[in-house]
Amino acid sequence: MTRAAPAAPDRPDLTIRLEPPTDPSWLAHRLGTLRAGLYAAPDYLARRPAPEHPADLAAHDCIGVHADDHGAPARWQLRRGQDRAIVMTRERYCVEDPEMARQLAARGAGIAPLRDGAPGLVAVLPDWELEPVALYALTSAPRLPARTRALIAHLTRALAD
């Protein structure tokens, strides 16, 4: 009796990552760069002195946006022209969704790194931004379905540097 080999697990047509793949079976399509500034609600800034330098962020409640929270202090890398600053922040909240960070900031919970501000939020350290992060679409096949190619093209336009 001949047994069939187990089927390979289905891979998605596309996955989005912040780093190029280490697995050579994935093909990387650079979509663009994510840029973020820092924002807070006016009532938060009324309760706490607004930071004048990135180092001042260490004394503020910050809202982290990342998928893996291991309880360690977050390291925010900021830049202003050629100036660079690395700040160990105290993340009062850590969320996976930028929209949740925006909502928390709007409610006065702290300072959030956001791609764009929102009505009612104030730019904090407006001359500074977080170090930009490259975003990649990873595919497993050189020939892609039309819908996947269209999505990659759309995301590339939306995230144009």
CSV table of C-alpha atoms in Angstrom, one decimal:
chain,number,residue,atom,x,y,z
A,1,MET,CA,0.0,0.0,0.0
A,2,THR,CA,1.4,3.4,-1.0
A,3,ARG,CA,0.9,6.3,1.2
A,4,ALA,CA,0.6,9.8,-0.1
A,5,ALA,CA,3.0,12.4,1.3
A,6,PRO,CA,1.4,14.8,3.7
A,7,ALA,CA,0.3,17.9,2.0
A,8,ALA,CA,2.4,21.0,2.6
A,9,PRO,CA,0.7,23.6,4.7
A,10,ASP,CA,-1.0,26.3,2.7
A,11,ARG,CA,1.0,29.5,2.6
A,12,PRO,CA,-0.8,32.7,2.2
A,13,ASP,CA,-0.4,34.6,-1.1
A,14,LEU,CA,0.9,37.5,0.9
A,15,THR,CA,2.1,38.5,4.3
A,16,ILE,CA,3.3,41.9,5.6
A,17,ARG,CA,6.4,42.2,7.7
A,18,LEU,CA,8.7,45.0,9.0
A,19,GLU,CA,11.8,43.2,8.0
A,20,PRO,CA,13.0,41.4,4.9
A,21,PRO,CA,12.6,37.6,5.1
A,22,THR,CA,15.3,35.4,6.5
A,23,ASP,CA,13.7,32.4,4.8
A,24,PRO,CA,14.9,32.3,1.2
A,25,SER,CA,11.6,30.8,0.0
A,26,TRP,CA,9.9,34.1,0.6
A,27,LEU,CA,10.2,36.9,-2.0
A,28,ALA,CA,10.3,40.4,-0.6
A,29,HIS,CA,8.5,43.4,-2.2
A,30,ARG,CA,9.4,46.6,-0.5
A,31,LEU,CA,6.2,48.6,0.0
A,32,GLY,CA,7.6,51.8,1.5
A,33,THR,CA,8.4,53.3,4.8
A,34,LEU,CA,6.3,53.9,7.9
A,35,ARG,CA,6.9,57.2,9.6
A,36,ALA,CA,5.5,58.2,12.9
A,37,GLY,CA,5.5,61.3,15.1
A,38,LEU,CA,4.5,61.7,18.7
A,39,TYR,CA,1.0,62.9,19.7
A,40,ALA,CA,-0.9,63.5,22.9
A,41,ALA,CA,-4.2,65.1,24.0
A,42,PRO,CA,-4.1,68.7,25.3
A,43,ASP,CA,-5.5,67.6,28.7
A,44,TYR,CA,-2.6,65.2,29.1
A,45,LEU,CA,-0.1,68.0,28.3
A,46,ALA,CA,-2.0,70.3,30.7
A,47,ARG,CA,-1.3,67.8,33.5
A,48,ARG,CA,2.3,67.2,32.6
A,49,PRO,CA,4.9,69.6,31.2
A,50,ALA,CA,5.4,69.0,27.5
A,51,PRO,CA,8.7,67.4,26.6
A,52,GLU,CA,11.2,69.8,25.2
A,53,HIS,CA,13.8,67.1,24.3
A,54,PRO,CA,13.5,63.4,23.6
A,55,ALA,CA,15.1,62.6,26.9
A,56,ASP,CA,12.1,64.1,28.6
A,57,LEU,CA,9.9,61.3,27.3
A,58,ALA,CA,11.4,59.0,30.0
A,59,ALA,CA,9.3,60.9,32.6
A,60,HIS,CA,6.1,60.6,30.6
A,61,ASP,CA,3.4,57.9,30.2
A,62,CYS,CA,3.9,56.5,26.7
A,63,ILE,CA,1.7,54.3,24.6
A,64,GLY,CA,3.6,51.6,22.8
A,65,VAL,CA,2.5,50.0,19.6
A,66,HIS,CA,4.0,46.6,19.0
A,67,ALA,CA,2.9,43.0,18.9
A,68,ASP,CA,5.4,41.6,21.4
A,69,ASP,CA,5.5,43.0,24.9
A,70,HIS,CA,7.9,41.2,27.1
A,71,GLY,CA,7.7,43.8,29.9
A,72,ALA,CA,11.0,45.4,29.1
A,73,PRO,CA,11.2,49.1,28.7
A,74,ALA,CA,10.6,50.2,25.2
A,75,ARG,CA,13.4,51.9,23.2
A,76,TRP,CA,12.2,54.7,21.0
A,77,GLN,CA,14.6,55.8,18.4
A,78,LEU,CA,14.0,59.4,17.3
A,79,ARG,CA,15.6,61.6,14.7
A,80,ARG,CA,15.6,65.3,13.7
A,81,GLY,CA,17.6,65.9,10.6
A,82,GLN,CA,21.1,64.5,11.5
A,83,ASP,CA,20.3,64.4,15.2
A,84,ARG,CA,19.5,61.0,16.8
A,85,ALA,CA,18.2,60.1,20.2
A,86,ILE,CA,17.4,56.8,21.9
A,87,VAL,CA,15.0,57.0,24.8
A,88,MET,CA,14.0,54.2,27.2
A,89,THR,CA,10.3,54.9,27.7
A,90,ARG,CA,7.9,53.9,30.3
A,91,GLU,CA,5.0,52.4,28.4
A,92,ARG,CA,1.8,52.8,30.4
A,93,TYR,CA,0.0,50.9,27.7
A,94,CYS,CA,1.2,48.6,25.0
A,95,VAL,CA,-1.2,47.8,22.2
A,96,GLU,CA,-1.0,46.0,18.8
A,97,ASP,CA,-3.3,48.4,16.9
A,98,PRO,CA,-2.3,52.0,16.1
A,99,GLU,CA,-6.0,52.9,16.2
A,100,MET,CA,-6.2,51.8,19.8
A,101,ALA,CA,-3.1,53.9,20.6
A,102,ARG,CA,-4.8,56.9,18.9
A,103,GLN,CA,-7.9,56.4,21.1
A,104,LEU,CA,-5.8,56.1,24.3
A,105,ALA,CA,-3.9,59.2,23.4
A,106,ALA,CA,-7.2,61.1,22.7
A,107,ARG,CA,-8.4,60.1,26.1
A,108,GLY,CA,-5.3,61.6,27.8
A,109,ALA,CA,-3.6,58.3,28.6
A,110,GLY,CA,-0.2,59.4,27.4
A,111,ILE,CA,2.0,60.1,24.4
A,112,ALA,CA,1.6,57.8,21.4
A,113,PRO,CA,3.7,57.2,18.2
A,114,LEU,CA,1.3,57.7,15.3
A,115,ARG,CA,1.6,57.8,11.6
A,116,ASP,CA,-0.7,60.8,11.4
A,117,GLY,CA,-2.2,63.0,14.1
A,118,ALA,CA,-5.9,63.0,14.8
A,119,PRO,CA,-8.4,65.7,15.5
A,120,GLY,CA,-7.9,66.9,19.0
A,121,LEU,CA,-4.3,65.6,19.3
A,122,VAL,CA,-1.3,67.8,19.6
A,123,ALA,CA,2.1,67.0,18.1
A,124,VAL,CA,4.7,66.4,20.8
A,125,LEU,CA,8.3,67.2,19.9
A,126,PRO,CA,7.1,68.2,16.4
A,127,ASP,CA,10.6,68.5,15.0
A,128,TRP,CA,11.3,64.9,15.9
A,129,GLU,CA,10.0,61.6,14.4
A,130,LEU,CA,10.6,58.0,15.2
A,131,GLU,CA,13.1,56.3,13.0
A,132,PRO,CA,11.3,55.2,9.8
A,133,VAL,CA,10.6,51.5,9.4
A,134,ALA,CA,10.6,49.7,6.1
A,135,LEU,CA,7.5,47.6,5.3
A,136,TYR,CA,7.6,44.5,3.1
A,137,ALA,CA,5.1,42.3,1.4
A,138,LEU,CA,6.3,38.8,1.4
A,139,THR,CA,5.2,36.3,-1.3
A,140,SER,CA,6.0,32.7,-1.7
A,141,ALA,CA,5.6,32.4,-5.5
A,142,PRO,CA,7.3,34.4,-8.3
A,143,ARG,CA,4.0,34.4,-10.3
A,144,LEU,CA,1.3,36.1,-8.3
A,145,PRO,CA,-2.5,36.2,-8.7
A,146,ALA,CA,-3.7,39.5,-10.2
A,147,ARG,CA,-5.4,40.4,-6.9
A,148,THR,CA,-2.1,40.0,-5.0
A,149,ARG,CA,-0.2,42.1,-7.5
A,150,ALA,CA,-2.9,44.8,-7.3
A,151,LEU,CA,-2.7,44.9,-3.5
A,152,ILE,CA,1.1,45.2,-3.6
A,153,ALA,CA,0.8,48.0,-6.1
A,154,HIS,CA,-1.9,49.8,-4.0
A,155,LEU,CA,0.2,49.5,-0.8
A,156,THR,CA,3.3,50.7,-2.5
A,157,ARG,CA,1.5,53.8,-3.7
A,158,ALA,CA,-0.1,54.4,-0.3
A,159,LEU,CA,3.3,54.1,1.5
A,160,ALA,CA,5.4,56.0,-1.1
A,161,ASP,CA,8.4,57.5,0.6
